[in-house]
mmCIF file of C-alpha atoms in Angstrom:
data_model
loop_
_atom_site.group_PDB
_atom_site.id
_atom_site.type_symbol
_atom_site.label_atom_id
_atom_site.label_comp_id
_atom_site.label_asym_id
_atom_site.label_seq_id
_atom_site.Cartn_x
_atom_site.Cartn_y
_atom_site.Cartn_z
ATOM 1 C CA MET A 1 -30.041 0.873 -31.194
ATOM 2 C CA SER A 2 -33.327 0.943 -33.063
ATOM 3 C CA TYR A 3 -33.507 1.973 -36.716
ATOM 4 C CA LEU A 4 -36.066 2.918 -39.352
ATOM 5 C CA PHE A 5 -36.769 1.294 -42.716
ATOM 6 C CA THR A 6 -39.193 2.497 -45.395
ATOM 7 C CA SER A 7 -40.936 0.885 -48.379
ATOM 8 C CA GLU A 8 -43.447 2.255 -50.857
ATOM 9 C CA SER A 9 -46.265 0.951 -53.024
ATOM 10 C CA VAL A 10 -48.394 2.471 -55.754
ATOM 11 C CA SER A 11 -51.983 1.874 -56.830
ATOM 12 C CA GLU A 12 -53.149 0.161 -59.991
ATOM 13 C CA GLY A 13 -53.989 3.650 -61.296
ATOM 14 C CA HIS A 14 -50.387 4.819 -61.116
ATOM 15 C CA PRO A 15 -49.209 5.353 -64.723
ATOM 16 C CA ASP A 16 -46.435 2.752 -64.480
ATOM 17 C CA LYS A 17 -48.909 0.236 -63.095
ATOM 18 C CA VAL A 18 -51.368 1.019 -65.883
ATOM 19 C CA CYS A 19 -48.604 -0.069 -68.257
ATOM 20 C CA ASP A 20 -47.888 -3.229 -66.256
ATOM 21 C CA ALA A 21 -51.594 -4.079 -66.381
ATOM 22 C CA ILE A 22 -51.790 -3.571 -70.150
ATOM 23 C CA SER A 23 -48.660 -5.644 -70.782
ATOM 24 C CA ASP A 24 -49.756 -8.502 -68.512
ATOM 25 C CA SER A 25 -53.294 -8.428 -69.957
ATOM 26 C CA ILE A 26 -51.839 -8.885 -73.445
ATOM 27 C CA LEU A 27 -49.622 -11.703 -72.142
ATOM 28 C CA ASP A 28 -52.662 -13.455 -70.647
ATOM 29 C CA ALA A 29 -54.722 -13.023 -73.815
ATOM 30 C CA ILE A 30 -51.984 -14.737 -75.818
ATOM 31 C CA LEU A 31 -51.207 -17.514 -73.298
ATOM 32 C CA ALA A 32 -54.922 -18.361 -73.164
ATOM 33 C CA GLN A 33 -54.654 -19.403 -76.826
ATOM 34 C CA ASP A 34 -51.004 -20.466 -77.063
ATOM 35 C CA PRO A 35 -49.334 -21.454 -73.752
ATOM 36 C CA ASP A 36 -45.981 -21.774 -75.526
ATOM 37 C CA ALA A 37 -45.991 -18.273 -77.008
ATOM 38 C CA ARG A 38 -42.987 -15.967 -76.564
ATOM 39 C CA VAL A 39 -44.069 -12.615 -75.213
ATOM 40 C CA ALA A 40 -42.100 -9.542 -74.206
ATOM 41 C CA CYS A 41 -44.665 -6.758 -74.269
ATOM 42 C CA GLU A 42 -43.899 -3.164 -73.270
ATOM 43 C CA SER A 43 -46.368 -0.325 -72.853
ATOM 44 C CA PHE A 44 -46.106 3.450 -72.629
ATOM 45 C CA VAL A 45 -48.912 5.785 -71.563
ATOM 46 C CA THR A 46 -49.346 9.541 -71.494
ATOM 47 C CA THR A 47 -52.209 11.997 -71.957
ATOM 48 C CA GLY A 48 -54.832 10.267 -74.099
ATOM 49 C CA THR A 49 -52.355 7.813 -75.584
ATOM 50 C CA VAL A 50 -51.150 4.211 -75.236
ATOM 51 C CA VAL A 51 -48.175 2.817 -77.152
ATOM 52 C CA ILE A 52 -47.681 -0.968 -77.195
ATOM 53 C CA GLY A 53 -44.404 -2.485 -78.389
ATOM 54 C CA GLY A 54 -42.133 -5.450 -77.908
ATOM 55 C CA GLU A 55 -41.572 -8.908 -79.334
ATOM 56 C CA ILE A 56 -44.358 -11.489 -79.569
ATOM 57 C CA THR A 57 -44.266 -14.823 -81.388
ATOM 58 C CA HIS A 58 -47.194 -17.261 -81.305
ATOM 59 C CA LYS A 59 -48.809 -20.015 -83.355
ATOM 60 C CA LYS A 60 -50.448 -19.175 -86.647
ATOM 61 C CA GLY A 61 -54.161 -18.541 -86.567
ATOM 62 C CA ILE A 62 -54.189 -16.868 -83.158
ATOM 63 C CA GLU A 63 -55.860 -13.488 -83.092
ATOM 64 C CA VAL A 64 -55.590 -10.979 -80.271
ATOM 65 C CA ASP A 65 -57.198 -7.546 -80.446
ATOM 66 C CA TYR A 66 -54.408 -5.652 -78.704
ATOM 67 C CA GLN A 67 -56.346 -2.417 -78.743
ATOM 68 C CA GLU A 68 -59.391 -3.946 -77.076
ATOM 69 C CA VAL A 69 -57.277 -5.756 -74.466
ATOM 70 C CA ALA A 70 -55.567 -2.470 -73.575
ATOM 71 C CA ARG A 71 -58.862 -0.594 -73.341
ATOM 72 C CA GLN A 72 -60.383 -3.240 -71.079
ATOM 73 C CA ALA A 73 -57.391 -3.120 -68.728
ATOM 74 C CA ILE A 74 -57.685 0.661 -68.509
ATOM 75 C CA LYS A 75 -61.416 0.408 -67.885
ATOM 76 C CA ASP A 76 -60.950 -2.171 -65.124
ATOM 77 C CA ILE A 77 -58.509 0.145 -63.361
ATOM 78 C CA GLY A 78 -61.069 2.951 -63.366
ATOM 79 C CA TYR A 79 -60.046 5.438 -66.034
ATOM 80 C CA THR A 80 -63.564 5.873 -67.401
ATOM 81 C CA LYS A 81 -64.126 9.637 -67.300
ATOM 82 C CA ALA A 82 -63.073 12.208 -69.898
ATOM 83 C CA GLU A 83 -62.053 14.649 -67.138
ATOM 84 C CA TYR A 84 -59.126 12.344 -66.295
ATOM 85 C CA LYS A 85 -57.573 13.229 -69.709
ATOM 86 C CA PHE A 86 -56.917 9.497 -70.126
ATOM 87 C CA GLU A 87 -59.994 7.385 -70.661
ATOM 88 C CA ALA A 88 -60.496 3.776 -71.793
ATOM 89 C CA GLU A 89 -62.824 4.367 -74.727
ATOM 90 C CA SER A 90 -61.282 7.509 -76.189
ATOM 91 C CA CYS A 91 -57.508 7.117 -75.766
ATOM 92 C CA GLY A 92 -55.436 6.386 -78.850
ATOM 93 C CA VAL A 93 -53.717 2.968 -78.964
ATOM 94 C CA LEU A 94 -50.654 2.537 -81.192
ATOM 95 C CA ASN A 95 -49.454 -1.043 -81.833
ATOM 96 C CA LEU A 96 -45.738 -1.460 -82.630
ATOM 97 C CA ILE A 97 -45.365 -5.168 -81.780
ATOM 98 C CA HIS A 98 -43.136 -7.472 -83.847
ATOM 99 C CA SER A 99 -41.842 -11.061 -83.530
ATOM 100 C CA GLN A 100 -39.037 -12.364 -81.288
ATOM 101 C CA SER A 101 -35.466 -12.339 -82.601
ATOM 102 C CA ARG A 102 -34.462 -15.668 -84.186
ATOM 103 C CA ASP A 103 -31.091 -15.392 -82.422
ATOM 104 C CA ILE A 104 -32.806 -15.449 -79.016
ATOM 105 C CA ALA A 105 -35.267 -18.129 -80.099
ATOM 106 C CA MET A 106 -32.407 -20.495 -80.984
ATOM 107 C CA GLY A 107 -31.349 -20.761 -77.336
ATOM 108 C CA VAL A 108 -34.827 -20.774 -75.834
ATOM 109 C CA ASP A 109 -36.174 -23.449 -78.195
ATOM 110 C CA THR A 110 -33.679 -25.940 -76.771
ATOM 111 C CA GLY A 111 -34.761 -25.257 -73.176
ATOM 112 C CA GLY A 112 -32.238 -22.567 -72.336
ATOM 113 C CA ALA A 113 -32.816 -19.350 -70.454
ATOM 114 C CA GLY A 114 -34.308 -16.489 -72.444
ATOM 115 C CA ASP A 115 -31.614 -14.111 -71.252
ATOM 116 C CA GLN A 116 -28.624 -13.847 -68.977
ATOM 117 C CA GLY A 117 -29.090 -12.220 -65.588
ATOM 118 C CA LEU A 118 -29.422 -12.615 -61.850
ATOM 119 C CA MET A 119 -32.603 -12.962 -59.842
ATOM 120 C CA PHE A 120 -33.302 -12.744 -56.113
ATOM 121 C CA GLY A 121 -35.917 -14.299 -53.873
ATOM 122 C CA TYR A 122 -36.453 -13.533 -50.206
ATOM 123 C CA ALA A 123 -38.539 -14.535 -47.204
ATOM 124 C CA CYS A 124 -38.507 -13.690 -43.496
ATOM 125 C CA ASP A 125 -40.631 -14.177 -40.401
ATOM 126 C CA GLN A 126 -41.635 -10.508 -39.927
ATOM 127 C CA THR A 127 -45.198 -11.094 -41.163
ATOM 128 C CA ALA A 128 -47.626 -13.976 -41.694
ATOM 129 C CA GLU A 129 -46.916 -13.671 -45.412
ATOM 130 C CA LEU A 130 -43.182 -14.201 -44.713
ATOM 131 C CA MET A 131 -42.464 -10.780 -46.197
ATOM 132 C CA PRO A 132 -40.813 -7.621 -44.869
ATOM 133 C CA MET A 133 -43.376 -5.600 -42.925
ATOM 134 C CA PRO A 134 -42.932 -2.184 -44.648
ATOM 135 C CA ILE A 135 -43.801 -3.418 -48.144
ATOM 136 C CA MET A 136 -46.694 -5.591 -46.945
ATOM 137 C CA PHE A 137 -48.395 -2.681 -45.180
ATOM 138 C CA ALA A 138 -47.692 -0.368 -48.119
ATOM 139 C CA HIS A 139 -49.413 -2.827 -50.496
ATOM 140 C CA LYS A 140 -52.347 -3.420 -48.167
ATOM 141 C CA LEU A 141 -52.972 0.313 -47.825
ATOM 142 C CA MET A 142 -53.147 0.663 -51.612
ATOM 143 C CA LYS A 143 -55.393 -2.372 -51.975
ATOM 144 C CA LYS A 144 -57.734 -1.033 -49.279
ATOM 145 C CA LEU A 145 -57.945 2.347 -51.003
ATOM 146 C CA ALA A 146 -58.790 0.646 -54.309
ATOM 147 C CA ASP A 147 -61.392 -1.586 -52.667
ATOM 148 C CA ILE A 148 -63.104 1.471 -51.198
ATOM 149 C CA ARG A 149 -63.032 3.253 -54.559
ATOM 150 C CA LYS A 150 -64.488 0.276 -56.424
ATOM 151 C CA LYS A 151 -66.640 -1.587 -53.891
ATOM 152 C CA GLN A 152 -67.632 1.087 -51.345
ATOM 153 C CA PRO A 153 -67.701 4.287 -53.402
ATOM 154 C CA LYS A 154 -70.135 6.026 -51.040
ATOM 155 C CA LEU A 155 -67.521 5.860 -48.274
ATOM 156 C CA MET A 156 -65.018 8.074 -50.129
ATOM 157 C CA PRO A 157 -66.821 9.122 -53.335
ATOM 158 C CA TYR A 158 -64.149 11.617 -54.365
ATOM 159 C CA LEU A 159 -61.375 9.043 -54.965
ATOM 160 C CA ARG A 160 -59.656 8.782 -58.336
ATOM 161 C CA PRO A 161 -57.468 5.867 -59.524
ATOM 162 C CA ASP A 162 -53.916 7.162 -58.930
ATOM 163 C CA ALA A 163 -52.346 6.789 -55.466
ATOM 164 C CA LYS A 164 -49.095 6.080 -53.618
ATOM 165 C CA SER A 165 -48.243 4.855 -50.135
ATOM 166 C CA GLN A 166 -45.107 4.738 -48.027
ATOM 167 C CA VAL A 167 -44.619 3.013 -44.668
ATOM 168 C CA THR A 168 -41.728 3.461 -42.251
ATOM 169 C CA ILE A 169 -41.221 0.778 -39.600
ATOM 170 C CA GLU A 170 -39.068 1.120 -36.491
ATOM 171 C CA TYR A 171 -37.015 -1.999 -35.720
ATOM 172 C CA ASP A 172 -35.116 -2.957 -32.601
ATOM 173 C CA ASP A 173 -31.471 -4.014 -32.698
ATOM 174 C CA ASN A 174 -32.570 -7.635 -33.225
ATOM 175 C CA HIS A 175 -34.336 -6.593 -36.448
ATOM 176 C CA LYS A 176 -37.799 -7.074 -34.937
ATOM 177 C CA PRO A 177 -40.556 -4.582 -35.866
ATOM 178 C CA ILE A 178 -41.531 -2.353 -32.934
ATOM 179 C CA ARG A 179 -44.033 0.097 -34.387
ATOM 180 C CA VAL A 180 -45.095 2.063 -37.458
ATOM 181 C CA ASP A 181 -43.220 5.348 -37.343
ATOM 182 C CA THR A 182 -44.653 7.108 -40.425
ATOM 183 C CA VAL A 183 -47.377 6.505 -43.005
ATOM 184 C CA VAL A 184 -47.564 8.533 -46.218
ATOM 185 C CA ILE A 185 -50.564 8.272 -48.536
ATOM 186 C CA SER A 186 -51.156 10.444 -51.568
ATOM 187 C CA THR A 187 -54.429 9.827 -53.360
ATOM 188 C CA GLN A 188 -55.839 11.456 -56.467
ATOM 189 C CA HIS A 189 -59.192 13.114 -55.781
ATOM 190 C CA ASP A 190 -62.026 15.187 -57.203
ATOM 191 C CA PRO A 191 -61.666 18.996 -56.910
ATOM 192 C CA SER A 192 -64.709 19.404 -54.656
ATOM 193 C CA VAL A 193 -63.333 17.774 -51.482
ATOM 194 C CA SER A 194 -61.253 19.401 -48.752
ATOM 195 C CA GLN A 195 -57.831 18.060 -47.776
ATOM 196 C CA LYS A 196 -58.971 17.794 -44.150
ATOM 197 C CA LYS A 197 -61.808 15.498 -45.222
ATOM 198 C CA ILE A 198 -59.424 13.351 -47.250
ATOM 199 C CA LYS A 199 -56.937 13.072 -44.372
ATOM 200 C CA ASP A 200 -59.611 12.204 -41.814
ATOM 201 C CA ASP A 201 -61.109 9.559 -44.111
ATOM 202 C CA VAL A 202 -57.762 8.033 -45.078
ATOM 203 C CA ILE A 203 -56.671 7.698 -41.445
ATOM 204 C CA LYS A 204 -60.021 6.248 -40.355
ATOM 205 C CA HIS A 205 -61.046 4.062 -43.290
ATOM 206 C CA VAL A 206 -57.662 3.054 -44.714
ATOM 207 C CA ILE A 207 -54.740 3.287 -42.293
ATOM 208 C CA LYS A 208 -56.515 2.220 -39.096
ATOM 209 C CA ALA A 209 -58.432 -0.457 -40.995
ATOM 210 C CA VAL A 210 -55.190 -2.025 -42.259
ATOM 211 C CA ILE A 211 -52.497 -1.525 -39.623
ATOM 212 C CA PRO A 212 -53.028 -3.119 -36.178
ATOM 213 C CA GLU A 213 -53.660 -0.597 -33.412
ATOM 214 C CA ASN A 214 -50.773 -1.877 -31.287
ATOM 215 C CA LEU A 215 -48.304 -0.814 -34.004
ATOM 216 C CA LEU A 216 -49.693 2.720 -34.348
ATOM 217 C CA LYS A 217 -47.714 4.337 -31.537
ATOM 218 C CA LYS A 218 -46.688 7.976 -31.940
ATOM 219 C CA THR A 219 -47.183 7.476 -35.663
ATOM 220 C CA THR A 220 -46.845 10.427 -38.045
ATOM 221 C CA TYR A 221 -49.415 10.649 -40.853
ATOM 222 C CA HIS A 222 -48.788 12.502 -44.112
ATOM 223 C CA VAL A 223 -51.866 12.488 -46.367
ATOM 224 C CA ASN A 224 -51.564 14.368 -49.660
ATOM 225 C CA PRO A 225 -48.630 16.328 -48.253
ATOM 226 C CA THR A 226 -48.340 18.562 -51.354
ATOM 227 C CA GLY A 227 -51.789 19.948 -50.563
ATOM 228 C CA ARG A 228 -53.595 18.789 -53.714
ATOM 229 C CA PHE A 229 -53.624 15.759 -56.043
ATOM 230 C CA GLU A 230 -56.304 16.332 -58.676
ATOM 231 C CA ILE A 231 -54.180 15.772 -61.799
ATOM 232 C CA GLY A 232 -52.857 12.215 -61.855
ATOM 233 C CA GLY A 233 -52.563 9.018 -63.831
ATOM 234 C CA PRO A 234 -51.086 9.112 -67.341
ATOM 235 C CA HIS A 235 -52.161 12.752 -67.748
ATOM 236 C CA GLY A 236 -50.105 13.758 -64.715
ATOM 237 C CA ASP A 237 -47.068 11.620 -65.511
ATOM 238 C CA THR A 238 -46.016 9.260 -68.284
ATOM 239 C CA GLY A 239 -45.893 5.551 -67.473
ATOM 240 C CA LEU A 240 -43.741 2.639 -68.600
ATOM 241 C CA THR A 241 -43.916 -1.114 -68.105
ATOM 242 C CA GLY A 242 -41.453 -2.484 -65.562
ATOM 243 C CA ARG A 243 -40.550 0.772 -63.838
ATOM 244 C CA LYS A 244 -41.737 -0.288 -60.363
ATOM 245 C CA ILE A 245 -39.477 -3.311 -59.787
ATOM 246 C CA ILE A 246 -38.822 -2.553 -56.114
ATOM 247 C CA VAL A 247 -42.548 -2.108 -55.455
ATOM 248 C CA ASP A 248 -43.130 -5.435 -57.219
ATOM 249 C CA THR A 249 -40.706 -7.331 -54.981
ATOM 250 C CA TYR A 250 -39.477 -6.600 -51.436
ATOM 251 C CA GLY A 251 -39.620 -2.836 -51.101
ATOM 252 C CA GLY A 252 -35.844 -2.493 -51.032
ATOM 253 C CA TRP A 253 -35.401 -4.785 -48.019
ATOM 254 C CA ALA A 254 -33.794 -7.446 -50.217
ATOM 255 C CA PRO A 255 -31.675 -6.981 -53.379
ATOM 256 C CA HIS A 256 -33.095 -6.915 -56.892
ATOM 257 C CA GLY A 257 -31.387 -8.270 -60.000
ATOM 258 C CA GLY A 258 -32.721 -5.466 -62.193
ATOM 259 C CA GLY A 259 -35.076 -7.395 -64.477
ATOM 260 C CA ALA A 260 -38.761 -6.430 -64.582
ATOM 261 C CA PHE A 261 -41.628 -8.950 -64.654
ATOM 262 C CA SER A 262 -44.722 -7.617 -66.402
ATOM 263 C CA GLY A 263 -45.373 -8.467 -70.027
ATOM 264 C CA LYS A 264 -42.892 -11.358 -70.080
ATOM 265 C CA ASP A 265 -43.742 -15.005 -70.655
ATOM 266 C CA PRO A 266 -42.085 -17.526 -68.282
ATOM 267 C CA SER A 267 -39.263 -18.435 -70.658
ATOM 268 C CA LYS A 268 -37.851 -15.106 -69.512
ATOM 269 C CA VAL A 269 -35.999 -16.003 -66.318
ATOM 270 C CA ASP A 270 -36.283 -12.380 -65.181
ATOM 271 C CA ARG A 271 -39.767 -13.430 -64.174
ATOM 272 C CA SER A 272 -39.839 -17.209 -63.718
ATOM 273 C CA ALA A 273 -36.546 -17.521 -61.823
ATOM 274 C CA ALA A 274 -37.475 -14.631 -59.512
ATOM 275 C CA TYR A 275 -40.676 -16.526 -58.711
ATOM 276 C CA ALA A 276 -38.671 -19.727 -58.179
ATOM 277 C CA ALA A 277 -36.227 -17.958 -55.862
ATOM 278 C CA ARG A 278 -39.096 -16.598 -53.739
ATOM 279 C CA HIS A 279 -40.647 -20.089 -53.670
ATOM 280 C CA ILE A 280 -37.407 -21.607 -52.373
ATOM 281 C CA ALA A 281 -36.779 -18.862 -49.795
ATOM 282 C CA LYS A 282 -40.330 -19.022 -48.465
ATOM 283 C CA ASN A 283 -40.251 -22.806 -48.077
ATOM 284 C CA ILE A 284 -36.861 -22.670 -46.322
ATOM 285 C CA VAL A 285 -38.268 -20.233 -43.745
ATOM 286 C CA LYS A 286 -41.514 -22.184 -43.362
ATOM 287 C CA ALA A 287 -39.509 -25.398 -42.845
ATOM 288 C CA LYS A 288 -37.723 -23.607 -39.971
ATOM 289 C CA LEU A 289 -34.371 -23.950 -41.680
ATOM 290 C CA ALA A 290 -33.907 -20.180 -41.236
ATOM 291 C CA LYS A 291 -35.664 -17.096 -39.889
ATOM 292 C CA GLU A 292 -34.840 -15.224 -43.066
ATOM 293 C CA CYS A 293 -33.468 -16.360 -46.391
ATOM 294 C CA LEU A 294 -32.085 -14.655 -49.480
ATOM 295 C CA VAL A 295 -31.712 -16.734 -52.647
ATOM 296 C CA GLN A 296 -29.788 -15.591 -55.722
ATOM 297 C CA LEU A 297 -29.955 -17.439 -59.034
ATOM 298 C CA ALA A 298 -27.974 -16.532 -62.149
ATOM 299 C CA TYR A 299 -28.377 -17.700 -65.753
ATOM 300 C CA ALA A 300 -26.628 -17.505 -69.125
ATOM 301 C CA ILE A 301 -28.722 -16.968 -72.239
ATOM 302 C CA GLY A 302 -29.472 -20.225 -73.998
ATOM 303 C CA VAL A 303 -28.146 -22.334 -71.083
ATOM 304 C CA ALA A 304 -30.657 -24.350 -69.072
ATOM 305 C CA LYS A 305 -29.043 -24.809 -65.662
ATOM 306 C CA PRO A 306 -28.258 -21.783 -63.502
ATOM 307 C CA VAL A 307 -24.608 -20.778 -63.489
ATOM 308 C CA SER A 308 -24.799 -20.141 -59.741
ATOM 309 C CA ILE A 309 -27.014 -20.599 -56.692
ATOM 310 C CA PHE A 310 -26.324 -18.476 -53.614
ATOM 311 C CA ILE A 311 -28.149 -18.575 -50.269
ATOM 312 C CA ASP A 312 -27.687 -16.167 -47.362
ATOM 313 C CA THR A 313 -29.649 -16.608 -44.134
ATOM 314 C CA LYS A 314 -27.911 -13.730 -42.323
ATOM 315 C CA GLY A 315 -26.735 -16.139 -39.641
ATOM 316 C CA SER A 316 -30.256 -17.377 -38.869
ATOM 317 C CA GLY A 317 -29.933 -20.790 -40.535
ATOM 318 C CA ALA A 318 -30.475 -24.058 -38.706
ATOM 319 C CA ILE A 319 -27.872 -25.504 -41.075
ATOM 320 C CA SER A 320 -25.117 -23.724 -42.974
ATOM 321 C CA ASP A 321 -25.810 -21.611 -46.042
ATOM 322 C CA ALA A 322 -23.532 -23.912 -48.047
ATOM 323 C CA ASP A 323 -25.621 -26.918 -46.970
ATOM 324 C CA LEU A 324 -28.800 -25.082 -47.925
ATOM 325 C CA SER A 325 -27.373 -24.342 -51.376
ATOM 326 C CA ALA A 326 -26.440 -28.004 -51.801
ATOM 327 C CA MET A 327 -29.941 -28.992 -50.700
ATOM 328 C CA VAL A 328 -31.563 -26.728 -53.275
ATOM 329 C CA MET A 329 -29.276 -27.954 -56.060
ATOM 330 C CA LYS A 330 -30.182 -31.550 -55.217
ATOM 331 C CA GLU A 331 -33.907 -31.204 -54.612
ATOM 332 C CA VAL A 332 -35.121 -28.466 -56.979
ATOM 333 C CA ASP A 333 -35.016 -28.379 -60.781
ATOM 334 C CA LEU A 334 -34.056 -24.782 -61.596
ATOM 335 C CA THR A 335 -33.896 -25.074 -65.362
ATOM 336 C CA PRO A 336 -36.452 -22.787 -67.051
ATOM 337 C CA ALA A 337 -38.460 -25.842 -68.129
ATOM 338 C CA GLY A 338 -38.365 -27.264 -64.603
ATOM 339 C CA ILE A 339 -39.497 -23.979 -63.043
ATOM 340 C CA ILE A 340 -42.285 -23.525 -65.581
ATOM 341 C CA GLU A 341 -43.597 -27.040 -65.024
ATOM 342 C CA ARG A 342 -43.331 -26.985 -61.212
ATOM 343 C CA LEU A 343 -45.004 -23.591 -60.832
ATOM 344 C CA GLN A 344 -47.448 -24.039 -63.759
ATOM 345 C CA LEU A 345 -46.421 -20.763 -65.317
ATOM 346 C CA ARG A 346 -47.890 -21.139 -68.796
ATOM 347 C CA ARG A 347 -51.376 -20.207 -67.611
ATOM 348 C CA PRO A 348 -53.019 -16.771 -68.147
ATOM 349 C CA ILE A 349 -52.570 -15.683 -64.517
ATOM 350 C CA TYR A 350 -50.439 -12.573 -64.827
ATOM 351 C CA ARG A 351 -52.875 -9.656 -65.021
ATOM 352 C CA LYS A 352 -53.494 -9.805 -61.266
ATOM 353 C CA THR A 353 -49.774 -9.644 -60.508
ATOM 354 C CA ALA A 354 -49.579 -6.197 -62.098
ATOM 355 C CA ALA A 355 -50.481 -4.326 -58.885
ATOM 356 C CA TYR A 356 -50.004 -4.833 -55.131
ATOM 357 C CA GLY A 357 -46.865 -6.946 -55.470
ATOM 358 C CA HIS A 358 -45.945 -10.311 -56.922
ATOM 359 C CA PHE A 359 -45.144 -11.835 -53.518
ATOM 360 C CA GLY A 360 -46.915 -12.283 -50.200
ATOM 361 C CA ARG A 361 -50.275 -12.832 -51.912
ATOM 362 C CA ASN A 362 -52.841 -15.415 -50.815
ATOM 363 C CA ASP A 363 -54.025 -16.556 -54.241
ATOM 364 C CA LYS A 364 -54.128 -20.135 -55.514
ATOM 365 C CA ASP A 365 -52.715 -19.050 -58.879
ATOM 366 C CA PHE A 366 -49.606 -17.648 -57.193
ATOM 367 C CA THR A 367 -47.990 -21.084 -57.062
ATOM 368 C CA TRP A 368 -44.639 -19.626 -56.003
ATOM 369 C CA GLU A 369 -46.287 -18.749 -52.673
ATOM 370 C CA GLN A 370 -47.225 -22.350 -51.869
ATOM 371 C CA PHE A 371 -45.504 -24.450 -49.205
ATOM 372 C CA ASP A 372 -45.141 -27.592 -51.306
ATOM 373 C CA LEU A 373 -41.374 -27.910 -50.712
ATOM 374 C CA VAL A 374 -41.574 -27.812 -46.924
ATOM 375 C CA THR A 375 -41.801 -31.584 -46.500
ATOM 376 C CA VAL A 376 -38.742 -32.107 -48.688
ATOM 377 C CA PHE A 377 -36.721 -29.347 -47.024
ATOM 378 C CA SER A 378 -37.674 -30.368 -43.484
ATOM 379 C CA LYS A 379 -35.710 -33.615 -43.905
ATOM 380 C CA TYR A 380 -32.532 -31.522 -43.734
ATOM 381 C CA LEU A 381 -33.184 -30.218 -40.228
ATOM 382 C CA LYS A 382 -30.530 -31.491 -37.886
ATOM 383 C CA LYS A 383 -31.984 -33.743 -35.230
#
């Protein structure tokens, strides 16, 4: 029996993603001056207002203009017109940041994890990116819409920054994608354009430009299904950092430990260990040790080594899951310091992770997407 599975994505202009962008921009601005800084930056946006809070500790003498960093992030996204009711130059920016708790710092300073928690990584052979197909198409649709808005504005001149996508894939009983069943795209727009024009343009310039024709069989298209989407962004809905954790990861296809990424420096294993788990899962699949792989890591605050490592290949492994876990424990340093060093996570690279997913991206700075463990892992293939 075939079945359907759905994942969603949101644009960089979605209010929650505006917050992720602000938080990660502040993180980058600090790491550029102090790679060892402790940053846990949260943002909140609503009509005409940005609130920045959280815990940040860095070396003396470092100066970051939080207000200017926030305004630049908002400008880059595209909120540059007063009619949006949220605009880079005129919005109010309230700074409520303070330093990290000394109680937490005690454990982190000795190389321990910055918090307790569990993190998941996943990879599969559904797509070239070794990601589940629904979330990859959902991200690509949003990226295409943004590229048109920013780089080809004459093509769809009525586009505004806020947008959402949703893709439903039909799978066969062997969990192989058969076709795209449904595509939903809602995009903010100027008042002057008709919904028919928007739908025709979205199908032609976005959906059919992203999704291969052979997968668009009897596909249902819903474009702005409410009938209008003029009010959007932080004026249409409040936003918070870290509220799109399923969008950021695997679109619900794989589990999530609950910890958000944006605004956190890599001593926070919510972020760094989730990247490490994806790195391990992706290299296991690429090394042909499994067709799909789920990796769970768990940590205790202030303790360096993970308290557990769990691997599940859903029966697709070339060797047992227990042997894969033993392999990872032997070959990969999963202490926070080891992860940070291996993946070079103290660089100011995080702003671009704030939209279109943290995984499945072809970017040299996304070191957790590299295949540098394949040679090591391949040695464990049974001859």
